């Protein structure tokens, strides 16, 4: 396979042969193909897309770039959830233990932050000692013990996605339906699951900005899963404002623990019930979505989901609670509204980019993350604000190696202020779950 030829062919809109796609994935994973050629091919795919046969070849090549876990000897159904990426999306952290507490095992391979979105792995690593790099053997042991395990791709599990994901993050090639679909499904099919619930996000903070694109991505994901013999459902959910009120890694773990403690922000709780109910239905632990919702609500209230989370954290080497940067006046910047009325819109992508500027995510592959940095959305869509009232607070940056703190702080203040739209009338609330594909 000649990598330059392959790039040219895709650039010119021709179809790639399955064996060439496989050779490319193999070559990139083992280092024979350099980043610059892989980046050029990704950009060509971004513009030209992939046909069905090319997409299957890419997904399977990424899946078989590593080991495929066989969990058939573990009793019970194994069902996972995957989100296409959002802002403030910490749902996996409390959803996995809630579903596990209802008797369905959750073997979860998650990703890091991508583009303007946050990643479950980066949030988990805010828990001191927590390891997301388990061997496959340890992954099985943790899963058998507490009914859930939360890891990242290892050298053994979908390593091609790990490398391509990091490259896409920094080359402007994230927002592509075939690349997102192959990335998600290669990891998920490597986990040894029976069922998968996909949370396909749509809106200002999602990679898919329109319902039509989100539907197309959902259908692509469901088709790949079905062809692989899995039970799959996809929920198209609103990402037109961040989920919850906190952005940042350590603070999002804390916000999840709130949900596990029977409290939590209403949008986080609602999405957990919707996704959890679907997972229980696919896993055979609930006949109907209503029964599933009741079961998830019960384990969030009675502490059993929290107990699962604690056990998982302990088994993966971590220690709760998580420390966050405190509320010190000199450490906190405030963004006030120049207008009174109601919050009608929050540009979630702009909020996600502000969090990255503060050090909660990466601008380059090699960037380190500051787990303690945060943004707090004091106001969300539909809430009233008075003239000069604070819309959001954030931790003033103090990380070395990034731009000078003062300029980052003023950039983030301007970005957050511009992310909010305030109008005279209270907007009609948009439902969180917009559509379900089964
Ligand atoms: N989540 C993934 O795992 N991969 C993508 O490409 C986007 C979201």
Tab-separated table of C-alpha atoms and ligand atoms in Angstrom:
chain	number	residue	atom	x	y	z
A	1	UNK	CA	0.000	0.000	0.000
A	2	UNK	CA	1.377	3.378	-1.022
A	3	UNK	CA	0.208	5.929	1.564
A	4	UNK	CA	0.590	8.898	-0.810
A	5	UNK	CA	-1.519	7.131	-3.445
A	6	UNK	CA	-4.168	6.349	-0.825
A	7	UNK	CA	-4.320	10.000	0.277
A	8	UNK	CA	-4.572	11.137	-3.350
A	9	UNK	CA	-7.348	8.652	-4.125
A	10	UNK	CA	-9.451	9.749	-1.173
A	11	UNK	CA	-8.692	13.407	-1.832
A	12	UNK	CA	-10.073	12.924	-5.372
A	13	UNK	CA	-13.213	11.186	-4.114
A	14	UNK	CA	-12.407	7.617	-5.162
A	15	UNK	CA	-13.306	4.553	-3.128
A	16	UNK	CA	-10.540	2.860	-1.148
A	17	UNK	CA	-10.086	-0.908	-1.281
A	18	UNK	CA	-10.744	-2.694	2.033
A	19	UNK	CA	-7.241	-4.197	2.028
A	20	UNK	CA	-5.686	-0.735	1.613
A	21	UNK	CA	-7.730	0.606	4.543
A	22	UNK	CA	-6.553	-2.351	6.646
A	23	UNK	CA	-2.918	-1.805	5.608
A	24	UNK	CA	-3.192	1.900	6.471
A	25	UNK	CA	-4.589	1.183	9.964
A	26	UNK	CA	-1.909	-1.443	10.581
A	27	UNK	CA	0.851	0.839	9.298
A	28	UNK	CA	-0.245	3.807	11.379
A	29	UNK	CA	-0.689	1.730	14.534
A	30	UNK	CA	2.766	0.177	14.334
A	31	UNK	CA	4.469	3.467	13.423
A	32	UNK	CA	5.337	2.719	9.790
A	33	UNK	CA	3.030	5.521	8.599
A	34	UNK	CA	3.876	8.919	10.124
A	35	UNK	CA	1.401	11.338	11.728
A	36	UNK	CA	1.544	13.755	8.781
A	37	UNK	CA	0.355	11.162	6.269
A	38	UNK	CA	-2.336	9.881	8.627
A	39	UNK	CA	-3.482	13.469	9.240
A	40	UNK	CA	-3.693	14.112	5.487
A	41	UNK	CA	-5.792	10.976	4.954
A	42	UNK	CA	-8.078	11.893	7.871
A	43	UNK	CA	-8.619	15.333	6.334
A	44	UNK	CA	-9.396	13.762	2.960
A	45	UNK	CA	-11.945	11.461	4.684
A	46	UNK	CA	-13.363	14.477	6.512
A	47	UNK	CA	-14.141	16.150	3.172
A	48	UNK	CA	-14.994	13.107	1.055
A	49	UNK	CA	-16.623	10.738	3.580
A	50	UNK	CA	-16.529	6.937	3.403
A	51	UNK	CA	-18.822	4.473	1.659
A	52	UNK	CA	-20.410	1.559	3.565
A	53	UNK	CA	-17.717	-0.982	2.612
A	54	UNK	CA	-14.900	1.463	3.436
A	55	UNK	CA	-16.506	2.273	6.792
A	56	UNK	CA	-16.871	-1.409	7.723
A	57	UNK	CA	-13.257	-2.013	6.690
A	58	UNK	CA	-12.038	0.917	8.803
A	59	UNK	CA	-14.101	-0.070	11.860
A	60	UNK	CA	-13.036	-3.716	11.716
A	61	UNK	CA	-9.385	-2.834	11.084
A	62	UNK	CA	-9.417	-0.538	14.134
A	63	UNK	CA	-11.215	-3.168	16.214
A	64	UNK	CA	-8.719	-5.884	15.232
A	65	UNK	CA	-5.716	-3.627	15.760
A	66	UNK	CA	-5.818	-5.123	19.255
A	67	UNK	CA	-7.424	-7.807	21.346
A	68	UNK	CA	-11.180	-8.404	21.437
A	69	UNK	CA	-12.212	-9.213	24.996
A	70	UNK	CA	-14.284	-12.350	25.482
A	71	UNK	CA	-16.529	-11.949	28.539
A	72	UNK	CA	-18.796	-14.888	27.759
A	73	UNK	CA	-17.662	-16.727	30.895
A	74	UNK	CA	-18.928	-13.877	33.121
A	75	UNK	CA	-22.562	-14.480	34.039
A	76	UNK	CA	-25.188	-11.920	33.076
A	77	UNK	CA	-25.660	-9.348	30.360
A	78	UNK	CA	-22.938	-6.816	29.574
A	79	UNK	CA	-24.151	-3.505	28.243
A	80	UNK	CA	-22.278	-0.261	27.713
A	81	UNK	CA	-23.147	3.316	26.803
A	82	UNK	CA	-21.175	5.712	24.667
A	83	UNK	CA	-21.665	9.384	24.060
A	84	UNK	CA	-20.609	11.049	20.823
A	85	UNK	CA	-19.123	13.839	22.923
A	86	UNK	CA	-20.451	16.852	24.718
A	87	UNK	CA	-19.646	19.643	27.145
A	88	UNK	CA	-20.059	18.908	30.852
A	89	UNK	CA	-20.933	15.308	29.986
A	90	UNK	CA	-19.981	13.333	33.075
A	91	UNK	CA	-22.881	10.903	32.745
A	92	UNK	CA	-20.734	7.743	32.444
A	93	UNK	CA	-19.278	8.280	35.916
A	94	UNK	CA	-22.621	7.795	37.653
A	95	UNK	CA	-24.533	5.878	34.988
A	96	UNK	CA	-22.154	2.883	34.976
A	97	UNK	CA	-22.451	2.251	38.750
A	98	UNK	CA	-26.223	2.772	38.670
A	99	UNK	CA	-26.660	0.183	35.911
A	100	UNK	CA	-24.221	-2.199	37.632
A	101	UNK	CA	-26.208	-1.859	40.866
A	102	UNK	CA	-29.296	-3.003	38.915
A	103	UNK	CA	-27.537	-6.227	37.881
A	104	UNK	CA	-26.289	-5.453	34.350
A	105	UNK	CA	-22.507	-5.456	33.940
A	106	UNK	CA	-20.879	-2.403	32.386
A	107	UNK	CA	-17.464	-2.964	30.779
A	108	UNK	CA	-16.603	0.541	29.644
A	109	UNK	CA	-13.747	1.727	27.445
A	110	UNK	CA	-13.822	5.516	27.349
A	111	UNK	CA	-11.979	8.275	25.564
A	112	UNK	CA	-10.128	11.436	26.467
A	113	UNK	CA	-11.256	14.962	25.719
A	114	UNK	CA	-11.663	15.546	21.999
A	115	UNK	CA	-11.930	18.951	20.328
A	116	UNK	CA	-13.995	21.188	22.613
A	117	UNK	CA	-15.557	18.205	24.466
A	118	UNK	CA	-14.437	16.664	27.745
A	119	UNK	CA	-13.405	13.018	28.139
A	120	UNK	CA	-14.384	10.480	30.791
A	121	UNK	CA	-10.780	9.294	31.156
A	122	UNK	CA	-9.516	12.792	31.947
A	123	UNK	CA	-12.241	13.148	34.589
A	124	UNK	CA	-11.439	9.765	36.144
A	125	UNK	CA	-7.768	10.678	36.352
A	126	UNK	CA	-8.731	13.606	38.572
A	127	UNK	CA	-9.343	10.950	41.248
A	128	UNK	CA	-5.958	10.533	42.957
A	129	UNK	CA	-4.440	7.141	42.178
A	130	UNK	CA	-7.201	6.037	39.799
A	131	UNK	CA	-5.769	3.977	36.943
A	132	UNK	CA	-7.489	3.804	33.582
A	133	UNK	CA	-4.664	1.649	32.197
A	134	UNK	CA	-5.664	-1.796	33.391
A	135	UNK	CA	-4.525	-4.999	31.741
A	136	UNK	CA	-7.302	-6.974	30.103
A	137	UNK	CA	-7.001	-9.534	32.928
A	138	UNK	CA	-7.443	-6.851	35.603
A	139	UNK	CA	-10.336	-5.309	33.632
A	140	UNK	CA	-12.121	-8.674	33.830
A	141	UNK	CA	-11.394	-9.025	37.562
A	142	UNK	CA	-12.742	-5.548	38.368
A	143	UNK	CA	-15.820	-6.191	36.255
A	144	UNK	CA	-16.461	-9.534	37.952
A	145	UNK	CA	-16.065	-7.958	41.405
A	146	UNK	CA	-18.172	-4.793	41.173
A	147	UNK	CA	-20.084	-5.169	37.913
A	148	UNK	CA	-18.308	-2.296	36.182
A	149	UNK	CA	-14.856	-1.246	35.030
A	150	UNK	CA	-13.802	2.064	33.468
A	151	UNK	CA	-10.703	2.017	31.312
A	152	UNK	CA	-9.081	3.595	28.267
A	153	UNK	CA	-7.828	1.895	25.161
A	154	UNK	CA	-4.664	0.058	26.045
A	155	UNK	CA	-1.889	-1.167	23.818
A	156	UNK	CA	-4.139	-4.220	23.575
A	157	UNK	CA	-7.636	-2.774	23.113
A	158	UNK	CA	-8.331	-0.849	19.903
A	159	UNK	CA	-4.853	0.775	19.898
A	160	UNK	CA	-5.507	2.200	16.429
A	161	UNK	CA	-8.352	4.311	17.794
A	162	UNK	CA	-6.186	5.541	20.646
A	163	UNK	CA	-3.598	6.910	18.174
A	164	UNK	CA	-6.067	8.193	15.590
A	165	UNK	CA	-8.269	9.820	18.237
A	166	UNK	CA	-5.330	11.800	19.618
A	167	UNK	CA	-4.318	12.848	16.110
A	168	UNK	CA	-7.859	13.908	15.119
A	169	UNK	CA	-8.124	15.960	18.277
A	170	UNK	CA	-5.329	18.255	17.124
A	171	UNK	CA	-5.809	18.260	13.349
A	172	UNK	CA	-9.388	19.538	12.996
A	173	UNK	CA	-10.694	16.159	11.832
A	174	UNK	CA	-13.098	15.292	14.624
A	175	UNK	CA	-16.465	16.309	13.165
A	176	UNK	CA	-16.800	13.561	10.594
A	177	UNK	CA	-19.605	10.981	10.745
A	178	UNK	CA	-17.534	8.021	9.440
A	179	UNK	CA	-14.522	8.856	11.628
A	180	UNK	CA	-16.680	9.242	14.741
A	181	UNK	CA	-18.613	6.057	13.954
A	182	UNK	CA	-15.485	3.948	13.347
A	183	UNK	CA	-13.824	5.372	16.456
A	184	UNK	CA	-16.753	4.635	18.756
A	185	UNK	CA	-17.704	1.259	17.379
A	186	UNK	CA	-14.149	-0.131	17.180
A	187	UNK	CA	-13.673	0.500	20.924
A	188	UNK	CA	-17.114	-0.695	21.867
A	189	UNK	CA	-16.957	-3.907	19.858
A	190	UNK	CA	-13.601	-4.685	21.511
A	191	UNK	CA	-15.190	-4.739	24.976
A	192	UNK	CA	-17.048	-8.035	24.778
A	193	UNK	CA	-20.497	-6.427	25.176
A	194	UNK	CA	-23.935	-7.855	24.351
A	195	UNK	CA	-25.617	-4.469	24.031
A	196	UNK	CA	-24.805	-0.814	23.549
A	197	UNK	CA	-26.731	2.401	24.138
A	198	UNK	CA	-25.493	5.366	22.138
A	199	UNK	CA	-25.993	8.898	23.319
A	200	UNK	CA	-25.841	10.904	20.104
A	201	UNK	CA	-25.564	14.556	20.989
A	202	UNK	CA	-26.931	17.389	18.913
A	203	UNK	CA	-26.576	21.137	19.365
A	204	UNK	CA	-24.024	23.862	19.930
A	205	UNK	CA	-21.786	21.702	22.139
A	206	UNK	CA	-21.967	18.571	19.985
A	207	UNK	CA	-20.004	17.568	16.921
A	208	UNK	CA	-23.338	17.222	15.139
A	209	UNK	CA	-24.960	20.660	15.043
A	210	UNK	CA	-28.227	19.691	13.334
A	211	UNK	CA	-30.880	17.028	13.971
A	212	UNK	CA	-30.361	15.703	10.454
A	213	UNK	CA	-26.611	15.104	11.004
A	214	UNK	CA	-27.295	13.553	14.419
A	215	UNK	CA	-29.888	11.194	12.927
A	216	UNK	CA	-27.432	10.164	10.242
A	217	UNK	CA	-24.701	9.494	12.806
A	218	UNK	CA	-27.136	7.568	15.033
A	219	UNK	CA	-28.300	5.408	12.121
A	220	UNK	CA	-24.664	4.763	11.062
A	221	UNK	CA	-23.725	3.681	14.590
A	222	UNK	CA	-26.802	1.482	15.042
A	223	UNK	CA	-26.174	-0.202	11.659
A	224	UNK	CA	-22.542	-1.016	12.457
A	225	UNK	CA	-23.583	-2.456	15.840
A	226	UNK	CA	-26.362	-4.559	14.352
A	227	UNK	CA	-24.120	-5.901	11.615
A	228	UNK	CA	-21.759	-6.947	14.410
A	229	UNK	CA	-24.616	-8.865	16.091
A	230	UNK	CA	-25.144	-6.538	19.085
A	231	UNK	CA	-28.344	-5.154	20.592
A	232	UNK	CA	-28.144	-1.421	19.994
A	233	UNK	CA	-30.272	1.630	20.731
A	234	UNK	CA	-29.463	5.282	20.136
A	235	UNK	CA	-30.879	8.292	21.954
A	236	UNK	CA	-30.505	11.658	20.250
A	237	UNK	CA	-30.072	14.116	23.107
A	238	UNK	CA	-29.826	17.851	23.515
A	239	UNK	CA	-26.361	19.435	23.745
A	240	UNK	CA	-27.431	23.019	23.145
A	241	UNK	CA	-26.123	23.954	26.563
A	242	UNK	CA	-23.604	22.178	28.815
A	243	UNK	CA	-24.872	19.316	30.987
A	244	UNK	CA	-24.916	20.078	34.696
A	245	UNK	CA	-23.356	23.255	36.064
A	246	UNK	CA	-19.707	22.341	36.371
A	247	UNK	CA	-16.954	21.972	33.803
A	248	UNK	CA	-13.494	20.732	34.643
A	249	UNK	CA	-12.247	17.331	35.648
A	250	UNK	CA	-12.200	17.134	39.450
A	251	UNK	CA	-15.374	19.213	39.809
A	252	UNK	CA	-17.240	17.010	37.356
A	253	UNK	CA	-16.379	13.929	39.414
A	254	UNK	CA	-17.860	15.743	42.398
A	255	UNK	CA	-20.960	16.684	40.438
A	256	UNK	CA	-21.391	13.010	39.531
A	257	UNK	CA	-21.024	11.981	43.150
A	258	UNK	CA	-23.904	14.358	43.905
A	259	UNK	CA	-26.087	12.379	41.487
A	260	UNK	CA	-24.923	9.127	43.090
A	261	UNK	CA	-25.922	10.583	46.443
A	262	UNK	CA	-29.538	10.947	45.338
A	263	UNK	CA	-29.228	14.658	44.556
A	264	UNK	CA	-27.703	16.275	41.473
A	265	UNK	CA	-28.758	18.642	38.715
A	266	UNK	CA	-32.106	17.760	37.086
A	267	UNK	CA	-30.650	17.413	33.555
A	268	UNK	CA	-27.958	15.010	34.774
A	269	UNK	CA	-30.520	12.923	36.654
A	270	UNK	CA	-32.969	12.876	33.747
A	271	UNK	CA	-30.364	11.744	31.210
A	272	UNK	CA	-29.120	9.081	33.611
A	273	UNK	CA	-32.648	7.700	33.976
A	274	UNK	CA	-33.236	7.722	30.202
A	275	UNK	CA	-29.936	6.082	29.244
A	276	UNK	CA	-29.925	3.708	32.219
A	277	UNK	CA	-33.465	2.509	31.490
A	278	UNK	CA	-32.470	1.701	27.914
A	279	UNK	CA	-29.375	-0.172	29.124
A	280	UNK	CA	-31.452	-2.239	31.563
A	281	UNK	CA	-33.938	-3.017	28.793
A	282	UNK	CA	-31.185	-4.205	26.436
A	283	UNK	CA	-29.609	-6.189	29.275
A	284	UNK	CA	-32.918	-7.882	30.156
A	285	UNK	CA	-33.113	-6.336	33.650
A	286	UNK	CA	-36.234	-4.338	32.781
A	287	UNK	CA	-39.182	-5.192	30.556
A	288	UNK	CA	-40.034	-1.590	29.821
A	289	UNK	CA	-38.346	1.783	29.859
A	290	UNK	CA	-40.626	2.849	32.765
A	291	UNK	CA	-39.528	-0.124	34.857
A	292	UNK	CA	-35.889	0.672	33.979
A	293	UNK	CA	-36.257	4.304	35.059
A	294	UNK	CA	-37.758	3.239	38.405
A	295	UNK	CA	-34.908	0.820	39.044
A	296	UNK	CA	-32.205	3.389	38.236
A	297	UNK	CA	-33.951	6.027	40.391
A	298	UNK	CA	-34.087	3.558	43.297
A	299	UNK	CA	-30.337	2.757	43.258
A	300	UNK	CA	-29.446	6.443	43.064
A	301	UNK	CA	-31.590	7.095	46.140
A	302	UNK	CA	-30.673	4.114	48.319
A	303	UNK	CA	-26.873	4.528	48.025
A	304	UNK	CA	-26.216	1.243	46.216
A	305	UNK	CA	-25.008	2.988	43.025
A	306	UNK	CA	-22.637	5.145	45.102
A	307	UNK	CA	-21.357	2.025	46.815
A	308	UNK	CA	-20.567	0.450	43.398
A	309	UNK	CA	-18.693	3.564	42.359
A	310	UNK	CA	-16.638	3.560	45.561
A	311	UNK	CA	-15.780	-0.101	45.095
A	312	UNK	CA	-14.756	0.443	41.459
A	313	UNK	CA	-12.573	3.414	42.416
A	314	UNK	CA	-10.934	1.341	45.143
A	315	UNK	CA	-10.315	-1.615	42.803
A	316	UNK	CA	-8.781	0.689	40.182
A	317	UNK	CA	-6.408	2.177	42.750
A	318	UNK	CA	-8.154	5.478	43.426
A	319	UNK	CA	-9.190	7.330	46.523
A	320	UNK	CA	-12.295	9.449	47.109
A	321	UNK	CA	-13.032	12.275	47.774
A	322	UNK	CA	-11.455	14.282	44.997
A	323	UNK	CA	-9.875	17.573	45.889
A	324	UNK	CA	-10.808	20.615	43.845
A	325	UNK	CA	-9.441	24.097	43.991
A	326	UNK	CA	-11.241	25.935	46.746
A	327	UNK	CA	-13.352	29.035	46.575
A	328	UNK	CA	-10.778	31.692	47.189
A	329	UNK	CA	-11.728	35.157	46.115
A	330	UNK	CA	-8.297	35.755	44.558
A	331	UNK	CA	-8.624	32.508	42.632
A	332	UNK	CA	-12.068	33.073	41.155
A	333	UNK	CA	-13.124	35.279	38.241
A	334	UNK	CA	-16.745	36.266	37.699
A	335	UNK	CA	-18.587	36.936	34.462
A	336	UNK	CA	-21.543	39.291	34.832
A	337	UNK	CA	-24.368	40.040	32.420
A	338	UNK	CA	-24.636	43.465	30.819
A	339	UNK	CA	-28.374	42.914	30.379
A	340	UNK	CA	-31.371	41.808	32.459
A	341	UNK	CA	-33.895	39.178	31.341
A	342	UNK	CA	-33.740	35.420	30.860
A	343	UNK	CA	-30.885	33.248	29.621
A	344	UNK	CA	-32.116	32.112	26.207
A	345	UNK	CA	-28.997	30.333	24.939
A	346	UNK	CA	-25.569	29.162	26.077
A	347	UNK	CA	-23.111	28.344	23.307
A	348	UNK	CA	-21.813	25.073	24.727
A	349	UNK	CA	-18.888	24.818	22.311
A	350	UNK	CA	-17.603	28.219	23.430
A	351	UNK	CA	-17.897	27.110	27.068
A	352	UNK	CA	-16.007	23.888	26.234
A	353	UNK	CA	-13.257	25.898	24.537
A	354	UNK	CA	-13.031	28.168	27.591
A	355	UNK	CA	-12.501	25.105	29.795
A	356	UNK	CA	-9.702	23.967	27.488
A	357	UNK	CA	-8.088	27.419	27.611
A	358	UNK	CA	-8.100	27.109	31.415
A	359	UNK	CA	-6.207	23.816	31.185
A	360	UNK	CA	-9.084	21.307	31.554
A	361	UNK	CA	-8.331	19.883	28.087
A	362	UNK	CA	-5.604	19.793	25.466
A	363	UNK	CA	-4.660	22.076	22.588
A	364	UNK	CA	-1.773	19.821	21.532
A	365	UNK	CA	-1.345	16.061	21.973
A	366	UNK	CA	1.429	16.512	24.508
A	367	UNK	CA	-0.391	19.085	26.693
A	368	UNK	CA	-0.834	18.211	30.350
A	369	UNK	CA	-4.242	18.675	31.938
A	370	UNK	CA	-4.865	20.618	35.121
A	371	UNK	CA	-7.550	18.535	36.875
A	372	UNK	CA	-8.349	21.242	39.398
A	373	UNK	CA	-9.401	24.001	37.021
A	374	UNK	CA	-13.148	24.712	36.702
A	375	UNK	CA	-16.032	26.744	35.301
A	376	UNK	CA	-19.293	27.036	37.224
A	377	UNK	CA	-22.409	27.966	35.285
A	378	UNK	CA	-24.345	29.929	37.839
A	379	UNK	CA	-27.116	30.471	35.288
A	380	UNK	CA	-28.553	28.043	32.765
A	381	UNK	CA	-31.060	28.402	29.955
A	382	UNK	CA	-34.468	29.622	31.135
A	383	UNK	CA	-33.188	31.218	34.357
A	384	UNK	CA	-33.797	34.913	35.131
A	385	UNK	CA	-30.881	37.339	35.523
A	386	UNK	CA	-30.705	40.840	36.861
A	387	UNK	CA	-28.548	43.557	35.358
A	388	UNK	CA	-24.942	42.988	36.453
A	389	UNK	CA	-25.668	39.600	38.007
A	390	UNK	CA	-23.063	36.850	37.624
A	391	UNK	CA	-23.638	34.320	34.849
A	392	UNK	CA	-20.604	32.143	35.509
A	393	UNK	CA	-17.500	31.859	37.637
A	394	UNK	CA	-14.191	30.262	36.786
A	395	UNK	CA	-10.908	29.428	38.431
A	396	UNK	CA	-8.261	31.882	37.327
A	397	UNK	CA	-5.536	30.047	35.447
A	398	UNK	CA	-2.165	29.490	37.031
A	399	UNK	CA	-0.730	26.662	35.005
A	400	UNK	CA	2.802	26.972	33.680
A	401	UNK	CA	3.414	26.383	29.996
A	402	UNK	CA	0.177	28.013	28.812
A	403	UNK	CA	-0.470	31.626	27.935
A	404	UNK	CA	0.104	34.217	30.652
A	405	UNK	CA	-2.733	33.880	33.206
A	406	UNK	CA	-4.015	37.443	32.837
A	407	UNK	CA	-4.565	37.117	29.099
A	408	UNK	CA	-6.201	33.698	29.488
A	409	UNK	CA	-8.495	35.101	32.169
A	410	UNK	CA	-9.567	38.026	30.007
A	411	UNK	CA	-10.025	35.764	26.961
A	412	UNK	CA	-12.178	33.343	28.990
A	413	UNK	CA	-14.214	36.191	30.491
A	414	UNK	CA	-14.957	37.539	27.012
A	415	UNK	CA	-15.673	34.071	25.606
A	416	UNK	CA	-18.059	33.151	28.422
A	417	UNK	CA	-19.869	36.478	28.278
A	418	UNK	CA	-20.325	36.037	24.513
A	419	UNK	CA	-21.478	32.415	25.029
A	420	UNK	CA	-24.571	33.633	26.921
A	421	UNK	CA	-27.559	35.174	25.182
A	422	UNK	CA	-29.975	37.035	27.435
A	423	UNK	CA	-33.399	38.045	26.107
A	424	UNK	CA	-36.615	39.573	27.427
A	425	UNK	CA	-38.667	36.357	27.371
A	426	UNK	CA	-38.265	33.019	29.085
A	427	UNK	CA	-37.518	30.458	26.309
A	428	UNK	CA	-39.599	27.287	25.926
A	429	UNK	CA	-37.533	24.434	27.331
A	430	UNK	CA	-36.241	21.897	24.785
A	431	UNK	CA	-36.633	18.240	25.825
A	432	UNK	CA	-33.399	16.471	26.778
A	433	UNK	CA	-34.139	13.298	24.816
A	434	UNK	CA	-35.197	14.329	21.338
A	435	UNK	CA	-35.517	10.937	19.637
A	436	UNK	CA	-34.863	7.266	20.226
A	437	UNK	CA	-33.745	4.797	17.538
A	438	UNK	CA	-34.224	1.168	18.462
B	1	LIG	N1	-16.267	9.644	20.825
B	1	LIG	C1	-15.361	8.751	20.346
B	1	LIG	O1	-15.058	7.759	20.981
B	1	LIG	N2	-14.812	8.999	19.164
B	1	LIG	C2	-15.116	10.070	18.416
B	1	LIG	O2	-14.593	10.212	17.356
B	1	LIG	C3	-16.061	10.998	18.924
B	1	LIG	C4	-16.625	10.758	20.144
